[in-house]
Amino acid sequence: MSLLLAGRFEPVEREAWCTELRRALPDETLTVWQPGLPAGLRVAVDVAVVANPPPGSLQGLPKLRLVQSLWAGVERLLADPELPAAVPLARMVDPAMSEAMAETALWAVLSLHRCWFERLDAQPRGQWAPHSPQRRADEVVIGVLGLGELGRTVALRLQANGYRVLAWSRRAKVLEGVETLHGDTGCDALLAQAEIVINLLPLTPLTRDFFCARTFARMRPGASLVNLARGAHVVDEDLLAALDRGVLHRAVLDVFRTEPLPPGHPFWRHPRVTVLPHVAAQTDPRTAAAVVADNVHALRAGRPLRHLVDRGAGY
Ligand code: NAP
């Protein structure tokens, strides 16, 4: 049996994945997908390790028993008609990725709460403007949408930093120190109170276009949006209109409908939009290879697989 690595990687990335996967799984055979891979190699593959798999790479694998994504978000994979319907799909859940996401969320929240974006904007103008109220963290309400692997770590980090944190999920959840909400009424309550809303929802048919004019109208006036999940959660024109009308104060965006964000997109030059190039929390081969290895070992030993995707729910 063998592993197939199938992704659209830069050469240096592919090299890093090969090194770390071979280190984590020294007894396994690792084949890197390439066009025209011989049938003799394909037939032995029982685990596909994927990141945006190239067309054809998941076909002709008769013994496939697990598709392991190297990414946390799987909406693209689920939309891939070549994804075998009957094979379990696991996604990347790596504590190191959650930590990185917590760091990004904390940076964005501190920057918004303490007006650091305005300070940075003032520097090129040579503007010395020290007078603005300095609020305590416990005076700032944060709303976290999505209370999964990433949302939970983010909510706890912000709570530990003194913020009042509300968090919303599909099903009811309990998280010490965090006010957990669910359902439509829970969402309304979060949006009405939160001064900073952090999006960590998965992209599903239910969450696509979530941040539209209707949602912005439900948000606390002057709130800020931090989108760390997927670009298609946001209706760009509605966000720009909400910013321009002063309904929203600022947006910090790590993800976009089209990536890289096209050069002419208004987000690039909007004075109250901060653009990040999808770097909130990257998969690190050095830690993620161990996550892959755990699932491969579980498969070989007949133990339950971890982090399986619920295809019906879309995450
Ligand atoms: P996860 O563990 O699957 O958690 C998803 C959370 O969203 C769960 O709490 C879930 O509720 C909730 N949810 C799903 N659909 C909902 C709905 N319709 N209404 C309300 N809540 C809903 O996902 P994760 O690992 O935290 O990752 C979240 C997303 O982050 C990924 O899907 C990916 O798009 C994005 N991401 C971005 C980056 C980056 O660098 N920018 C990096 C990694 C991941 P339940 O708890 O009730 O199921």
CSV table of C-alpha atoms and ligand atoms in Angstrom, one decimal:
chain,number,residue,atom,x,y,z
A,1,MET,CA,0.0,0.0,0.0
A,2,SER,CA,1.2,3.5,-0.6
A,3,LEU,CA,0.5,7.2,-0.2
A,4,LEU,CA,-0.1,9.6,-3.1
A,5,LEU,CA,0.7,13.3,-2.7
A,6,ALA,CA,-1.5,15.2,-5.1
A,7,GLY,CA,-1.5,19.0,-5.0
A,8,ARG,CA,-0.6,22.1,-7.0
A,9,PHE,CA,2.5,22.9,-5.1
A,10,GLU,CA,5.4,25.2,-5.7
A,11,PRO,CA,8.6,23.0,-6.1
A,12,VAL,CA,10.0,24.1,-2.7
A,13,GLU,CA,6.6,23.4,-1.1
A,14,ARG,CA,6.4,19.9,-2.7
A,15,GLU,CA,9.9,19.2,-1.4
A,16,ALA,CA,9.0,20.3,2.1
A,17,TRP,CA,5.9,18.0,2.1
A,18,CYS,CA,7.9,15.0,0.8
A,19,THR,CA,10.6,15.5,3.4
A,20,GLU,CA,8.1,15.9,6.3
A,21,LEU,CA,5.8,13.1,5.2
A,22,ARG,CA,8.7,10.7,4.7
A,23,ARG,CA,10.0,11.7,8.2
A,24,ALA,CA,6.6,11.1,9.8
A,25,LEU,CA,5.8,7.9,7.9
A,26,PRO,CA,9.2,6.2,7.3
A,27,ASP,CA,7.6,2.8,6.6
A,28,GLU,CA,5.2,4.1,3.9
A,29,THR,CA,5.9,4.5,0.2
A,30,LEU,CA,5.2,8.0,-0.9
A,31,THR,CA,4.4,8.7,-4.6
A,32,VAL,CA,4.1,12.3,-5.9
A,33,TRP,CA,1.4,12.6,-8.5
A,34,GLN,CA,2.4,13.7,-12.0
A,35,PRO,CA,0.5,13.5,-15.3
A,36,GLY,CA,0.8,10.0,-16.8
A,37,LEU,CA,1.5,8.3,-13.5
A,38,PRO,CA,1.8,4.6,-14.4
A,39,ALA,CA,-1.2,2.4,-13.6
A,40,GLY,CA,1.1,0.0,-11.6
A,41,LEU,CA,1.9,2.9,-9.1
A,42,ARG,CA,-1.8,4.1,-9.0
A,43,VAL,CA,-3.1,0.6,-8.2
A,44,ALA,CA,-1.1,0.5,-4.9
A,45,VAL,CA,-2.4,3.8,-3.5
A,46,ASP,CA,-4.7,3.6,-0.6
A,47,VAL,CA,-4.3,7.1,0.9
A,48,ALA,CA,-4.4,10.3,-1.1
A,49,VAL,CA,-2.9,13.3,0.6
A,50,VAL,CA,-4.2,16.3,-1.2
A,51,ALA,CA,-4.1,20.1,-1.5
A,52,ASN,CA,-6.1,21.3,-4.4
A,53,PRO,CA,-5.5,18.0,-6.4
A,54,PRO,CA,-4.9,18.5,-10.1
A,55,PRO,CA,-7.5,17.1,-12.5
A,56,GLY,CA,-7.2,13.4,-12.9
A,57,SER,CA,-5.1,12.8,-9.8
A,58,LEU,CA,-7.9,11.2,-7.8
A,59,GLN,CA,-9.0,8.9,-10.6
A,60,GLY,CA,-7.9,5.4,-11.3
A,61,LEU,CA,-7.1,4.6,-7.7
A,62,PRO,CA,-9.1,1.4,-7.1
A,63,LYS,CA,-7.8,0.7,-3.6
A,64,LEU,CA,-8.2,4.3,-2.2
A,65,ARG,CA,-9.5,4.2,1.4
A,66,LEU,CA,-8.8,7.7,2.7
A,67,VAL,CA,-8.5,11.2,1.2
A,68,GLN,CA,-6.6,13.4,3.7
A,69,SER,CA,-6.8,17.1,3.0
A,70,LEU,CA,-3.8,19.3,3.9
A,71,TRP,CA,-6.1,22.2,4.2
A,72,ALA,CA,-8.7,22.9,6.9
A,73,GLY,CA,-11.4,24.2,4.5
A,74,VAL,CA,-12.7,21.6,2.1
A,75,GLU,CA,-15.3,23.4,0.1
A,76,ARG,CA,-13.2,23.1,-3.1
A,77,LEU,CA,-12.6,19.4,-2.6
A,78,LEU,CA,-16.3,18.8,-2.0
A,79,ALA,CA,-17.1,20.6,-5.2
A,80,ASP,CA,-14.6,18.5,-7.2
A,81,PRO,CA,-16.5,16.0,-9.3
A,82,GLU,CA,-13.5,13.7,-9.2
A,83,LEU,CA,-13.6,13.3,-5.4
A,84,PRO,CA,-14.6,9.6,-4.9
A,85,ALA,CA,-18.0,9.7,-3.2
A,86,ALA,CA,-17.6,6.6,-1.0
A,87,VAL,CA,-14.1,7.3,0.3
A,88,PRO,CA,-13.8,9.0,3.8
A,89,LEU,CA,-12.5,12.5,3.6
A,90,ALA,CA,-10.5,14.0,6.5
A,91,ARG,CA,-9.4,17.6,6.8
A,92,MET,CA,-6.4,19.2,8.4
A,93,VAL,CA,-6.8,20.0,12.1
A,94,ASP,CA,-3.4,21.0,13.5
A,95,PRO,CA,-3.0,22.7,16.9
A,96,ALA,CA,-0.1,24.8,15.3
A,97,MET,CA,-2.6,26.1,12.7
A,98,SER,CA,-5.1,27.0,15.5
A,99,GLU,CA,-2.3,28.9,17.3
A,100,ALA,CA,-1.4,30.8,14.2
A,101,MET,CA,-5.0,31.7,13.7
A,102,ALA,CA,-5.3,32.9,17.3
A,103,GLU,CA,-2.2,35.1,16.8
A,104,THR,CA,-3.7,36.7,13.7
A,105,ALA,CA,-7.1,37.3,15.4
A,106,LEU,CA,-5.4,38.8,18.5
A,107,TRP,CA,-3.3,41.1,16.3
A,108,ALA,CA,-6.4,42.3,14.4
A,109,VAL,CA,-8.5,42.8,17.6
A,110,LEU,CA,-5.7,44.7,19.4
A,111,SER,CA,-5.1,46.8,16.3
A,112,LEU,CA,-8.8,47.7,16.1
A,113,HIS,CA,-9.4,48.1,19.8
A,114,ARG,CA,-6.3,50.3,20.3
A,115,CYS,CA,-6.7,52.2,17.0
A,116,TRP,CA,-3.2,51.0,15.8
A,117,PHE,CA,-4.4,51.1,12.1
A,118,GLU,CA,-5.2,54.8,12.5
A,119,ARG,CA,-1.8,55.4,14.1
A,120,LEU,CA,-0.1,53.6,11.1
A,121,ASP,CA,-2.2,55.7,8.7
A,122,ALA,CA,-1.1,58.9,10.5
A,123,GLN,CA,2.7,58.3,10.2
A,124,PRO,CA,3.1,59.0,6.4
A,125,ARG,CA,1.2,62.3,7.0
A,126,GLY,CA,3.6,63.2,9.9
A,127,GLN,CA,0.5,63.5,12.1
A,128,TRP,CA,1.0,63.5,15.9
A,129,ALA,CA,-2.5,62.8,17.2
A,130,PRO,CA,-2.3,61.2,20.7
A,131,HIS,CA,-5.7,62.1,21.9
A,132,SER,CA,-8.2,59.2,21.7
A,133,PRO,CA,-9.9,57.4,24.5
A,134,GLN,CA,-7.9,54.4,25.8
A,135,ARG,CA,-10.4,51.7,26.5
A,136,ARG,CA,-9.8,48.5,28.5
A,137,ALA,CA,-10.2,45.2,26.8
A,138,ASP,CA,-13.1,44.2,29.0
A,139,GLU,CA,-15.0,47.2,27.5
A,140,VAL,CA,-14.8,45.7,24.0
A,141,VAL,CA,-17.2,43.0,22.9
A,142,ILE,CA,-15.9,40.5,20.3
A,143,GLY,CA,-18.1,38.1,18.3
A,144,VAL,CA,-16.6,35.0,16.8
A,145,LEU,CA,-18.7,33.2,14.1
A,146,GLY,CA,-17.8,29.5,14.0
A,147,LEU,CA,-16.8,27.7,17.2
A,148,GLY,CA,-14.9,24.8,15.6
A,149,GLU,CA,-11.2,24.0,15.9
A,150,LEU,CA,-10.0,27.5,14.9
A,151,GLY,CA,-12.9,29.6,16.4
A,152,ARG,CA,-12.6,27.9,19.8
A,153,THR,CA,-8.8,28.6,20.0
A,154,VAL,CA,-9.4,32.2,18.9
A,155,ALA,CA,-12.3,32.8,21.4
A,156,LEU,CA,-10.2,31.4,24.3
A,157,ARG,CA,-7.2,33.5,23.3
A,158,LEU,CA,-9.3,36.7,23.2
A,159,GLN,CA,-11.0,35.9,26.4
A,160,ALA,CA,-7.6,35.3,28.1
A,161,ASN,CA,-6.6,38.7,26.8
A,162,GLY,CA,-9.5,40.3,28.7
A,163,TYR,CA,-12.1,40.7,26.0
A,164,ARG,CA,-15.8,39.9,26.4
A,165,VAL,CA,-16.3,37.2,23.8
A,166,LEU,CA,-19.5,36.0,22.3
A,167,ALA,CA,-19.3,33.0,19.9
A,168,TRP,CA,-21.8,31.4,17.5
A,169,SER,CA,-22.0,27.9,16.2
A,170,ARG,CA,-24.6,25.7,14.4
A,171,ARG,CA,-25.3,23.5,17.4
A,172,ALA,CA,-25.3,24.5,21.1
A,173,LYS,CA,-21.8,24.5,22.6
A,174,VAL,CA,-20.3,25.2,26.0
A,175,LEU,CA,-16.9,27.0,26.4
A,176,GLU,CA,-15.7,28.3,29.7
A,177,GLY,CA,-15.5,32.1,29.9
A,178,VAL,CA,-17.1,32.5,26.5
A,179,GLU,CA,-20.8,33.4,25.9
A,180,THR,CA,-21.9,30.7,23.4
A,181,LEU,CA,-24.9,31.2,21.1
A,182,HIS,CA,-26.5,29.3,18.3
A,183,GLY,CA,-29.5,29.5,16.0
A,184,ASP,CA,-30.9,32.7,14.3
A,185,THR,CA,-31.6,34.4,17.6
A,186,GLY,CA,-28.1,33.7,18.8
A,187,CYS,CA,-26.7,35.2,15.6
A,188,ASP,CA,-28.9,38.3,16.0
A,189,ALA,CA,-27.7,38.7,19.6
A,190,LEU,CA,-24.0,38.4,18.6
A,191,LEU,CA,-24.3,40.8,15.6
A,192,ALA,CA,-26.1,43.4,17.7
A,193,GLN,CA,-23.5,43.5,20.5
A,194,ALA,CA,-20.2,42.8,18.9
A,195,GLU,CA,-17.9,45.7,18.1
A,196,ILE,CA,-15.5,43.4,16.3
A,197,VAL,CA,-16.9,40.4,14.4
A,198,ILE,CA,-14.4,37.6,13.4
A,199,ASN,CA,-15.5,35.2,10.8
A,200,LEU,CA,-14.3,31.6,11.2
A,201,LEU,CA,-17.2,29.8,9.6
A,202,PRO,CA,-16.6,27.1,6.9
A,203,LEU,CA,-17.8,27.9,3.4
A,204,THR,CA,-21.0,25.9,2.9
A,205,PRO,CA,-24.2,26.6,1.0
A,206,LEU,CA,-25.6,28.0,4.2
A,207,THR,CA,-22.8,30.4,4.9
A,208,ARG,CA,-21.9,31.6,1.4
A,209,ASP,CA,-22.6,35.3,1.0
A,210,PHE,CA,-23.3,35.5,4.8
A,211,PHE,CA,-21.9,39.0,5.1
A,212,CYS,CA,-24.3,40.8,2.8
A,213,ALA,CA,-26.2,44.1,3.2
A,214,ARG,CA,-28.9,42.3,5.4
A,215,THR,CA,-26.2,41.1,7.8
A,216,PHE,CA,-24.4,44.4,7.9
A,217,ALA,CA,-27.7,46.1,8.8
A,218,ARG,CA,-28.0,43.7,11.8
A,219,MET,CA,-24.5,44.5,13.0
A,220,ARG,CA,-23.8,47.1,15.7
A,221,PRO,CA,-23.3,50.5,14.0
A,222,GLY,CA,-19.6,51.2,13.5
A,223,ALA,CA,-18.6,47.6,14.1
A,224,SER,CA,-15.6,46.1,12.3
A,225,LEU,CA,-15.3,42.8,10.3
A,226,VAL,CA,-12.3,40.5,10.4
A,227,ASN,CA,-12.7,37.8,7.8
A,228,LEU,CA,-10.2,35.0,8.3
A,229,ALA,CA,-12.3,32.2,6.7
A,230,ARG,CA,-13.2,32.4,3.0
A,231,GLY,CA,-13.7,35.3,0.6
A,232,ALA,CA,-17.1,34.0,-0.7
A,233,HIS,CA,-18.6,34.6,2.8
A,234,VAL,CA,-18.6,38.3,1.9
A,235,VAL,CA,-20.5,40.1,-0.8
A,236,ASP,CA,-17.7,42.6,-1.7
A,237,GLU,CA,-20.0,45.4,-3.1
A,238,ASP,CA,-22.2,45.2,0.1
A,239,LEU,CA,-19.1,45.5,2.3
A,240,LEU,CA,-17.8,48.5,0.4
A,241,ALA,CA,-21.2,50.2,0.6
A,242,ALA,CA,-21.4,49.5,4.3
A,243,LEU,CA,-17.9,51.0,4.9
A,244,ASP,CA,-18.6,54.0,2.7
A,245,ARG,CA,-21.9,54.7,4.4
A,246,GLY,CA,-20.3,54.4,7.9
A,247,VAL,CA,-22.4,51.4,8.8
A,248,LEU,CA,-19.1,49.6,9.4
A,249,HIS,CA,-15.9,51.1,10.7
A,250,ARG,CA,-13.2,48.9,9.2
A,251,ALA,CA,-12.6,45.5,7.5
A,252,VAL,CA,-9.5,43.3,7.9
A,253,LEU,CA,-9.6,40.7,5.1
A,254,ASP,CA,-7.3,37.7,4.7
A,255,VAL,CA,-9.4,35.9,2.1
A,256,PHE,CA,-11.0,36.9,-1.1
A,257,ARG,CA,-13.4,35.6,-3.8
A,258,THR,CA,-10.5,35.7,-6.3
A,259,GLU,CA,-7.0,35.0,-5.0
A,260,PRO,CA,-4.6,36.7,-5.5
A,261,LEU,CA,-6.8,39.7,-5.1
A,262,PRO,CA,-6.9,41.3,-8.6
A,263,PRO,CA,-4.8,44.5,-8.8
A,264,GLY,CA,-7.7,46.8,-9.6
A,265,HIS,CA,-10.0,45.6,-6.8
A,266,PRO,CA,-11.3,48.5,-4.7
A,267,PHE,CA,-10.2,46.7,-1.4
A,268,TRP,CA,-6.6,47.4,-2.3
A,269,ARG,CA,-7.0,51.2,-2.0
A,270,HIS,CA,-9.9,51.6,0.4
A,271,PRO,CA,-8.7,53.6,3.4
A,272,ARG,CA,-10.5,51.4,5.9
A,273,VAL,CA,-9.7,48.0,4.4
A,274,THR,CA,-6.6,46.0,5.5
A,275,VAL,CA,-5.7,43.4,3.0
A,276,LEU,CA,-3.7,40.3,3.9
A,277,PRO,CA,-2.6,37.7,1.3
A,278,HIS,CA,-4.3,34.6,2.9
A,279,VAL,CA,-1.7,34.2,5.6
A,280,ALA,CA,-3.8,34.1,8.7
A,281,ALA,CA,-2.9,30.5,9.4
A,282,GLN,CA,-1.0,28.4,6.9
A,283,THR,CA,-0.5,24.6,7.0
A,284,ASP,CA,3.0,23.9,8.2
A,285,PRO,CA,4.4,20.7,6.8
A,286,ARG,CA,6.6,20.3,10.0
A,287,THR,CA,3.5,19.9,12.2
A,288,ALA,CA,0.9,18.9,9.7
A,289,ALA,CA,2.8,15.7,8.6
A,290,ALA,CA,2.3,14.3,12.1
A,291,VAL,CA,-1.5,14.9,11.7
A,292,VAL,CA,-1.5,13.0,8.4
A,293,ALA,CA,0.6,10.2,10.0
A,294,ASP,CA,-1.9,9.8,12.9
A,295,ASN,CA,-4.7,9.1,10.4
A,296,VAL,CA,-2.6,6.8,8.3
A,297,HIS,CA,-1.7,4.8,11.5
A,298,ALA,CA,-5.3,4.7,12.5
A,299,LEU,CA,-6.3,3.4,9.0
A,300,ARG,CA,-3.6,0.7,9.1
A,301,ALA,CA,-4.6,-0.3,12.7
A,302,GLY,CA,-8.4,-0.3,11.9
A,303,ARG,CA,-8.9,2.5,14.5
A,304,PRO,CA,-11.5,5.3,13.9
A,305,LEU,CA,-10.2,8.0,11.5
A,306,ARG,CA,-10.0,11.6,12.9
A,307,HIS,CA,-11.3,14.9,11.6
A,308,LEU,CA,-13.7,13.3,9.1
A,309,VAL,CA,-15.7,15.7,7.0
A,310,ASP,CA,-19.5,15.5,7.2
A,311,ARG,CA,-20.2,15.8,3.5
A,312,GLY,CA,-23.9,16.5,4.1
A,313,ALA,CA,-23.1,19.5,6.2
A,314,GLY,CA,-20.3,20.6,3.9
A,315,TYR,CA,-17.5,20.8,6.6
B,1,NAP,P1,-14.6,23.6,11.9
B,1,NAP,O1,-13.8,23.0,13.0
B,1,NAP,O2,-15.3,22.7,11.0
B,1,NAP,O3,-15.7,24.6,12.6
B,1,NAP,C1,-16.7,25.2,11.9
B,1,NAP,C2,-17.6,25.9,12.9
B,1,NAP,O4,-18.6,26.7,12.2
B,1,NAP,C3,-18.3,25.0,13.9
B,1,NAP,O5,-18.4,25.6,15.1
B,1,NAP,C4,-19.7,24.9,13.2
B,1,NAP,O6,-20.8,24.7,14.1
B,1,NAP,C5,-19.9,26.3,12.7
B,1,NAP,N1,-20.8,26.4,11.6
B,1,NAP,C6,-20.8,25.7,10.4
B,1,NAP,N2,-21.9,26.0,9.7
B,1,NAP,C7,-22.6,26.9,10.4
B,1,NAP,C8,-23.9,27.6,10.2
B,1,NAP,N3,-24.6,27.4,9.1
B,1,NAP,N4,-24.3,28.4,11.2
B,1,NAP,C9,-23.6,28.6,12.3
B,1,NAP,N5,-22.4,28.0,12.6
B,1,NAP,C10,-21.9,27.2,11.6
B,1,NAP,O7,-13.7,24.6,11.1
B,1,NAP,P2,-12.3,25.2,11.5
B,1,NAP,O8,-11.2,24.2,11.4
B,1,NAP,O9,-12.5,26.0,12.7
B,1,NAP,O10,-12.1,26.2,10.2
B,1,NAP,C11,-13.0,27.2,9.8
B,1,NAP,C12,-12.6,27.8,8.5
B,1,NAP,O11,-11.5,28.6,8.6
B,1,NAP,C13,-12.3,26.7,7.4
B,1,NAP,O12,-13.4,26.1,6.9
B,1,NAP,C14,-11.5,27.6,6.4
B,1,NAP,O13,-12.4,28.1,5.5
B,1,NAP,C15,-11.0,28.7,7.3
B,1,NAP,N6,-9.5,28.7,7.3
B,1,NAP,C16,-8.8,29.9,6.9
B,1,NAP,C17,-7.5,29.9,7.0
B,1,NAP,C18,-6.7,31.2,6.7
B,1,NAP,O14,-5.5,31.2,6.6
B,1,NAP,N7,-7.3,32.3,6.4
B,1,NAP,C19,-6.7,28.8,7.5
B,1,NAP,C20,-7.4,27.7,7.9
B,1,NAP,C21,-8.8,27.7,7.8
B,1,NAP,P3,-20.9,23.3,14.9
B,1,NAP,O15,-19.8,23.4,16.0
B,1,NAP,O16,-22.2,23.3,15.5
B,1,NAP,O17,-20.6,22.2,13.9
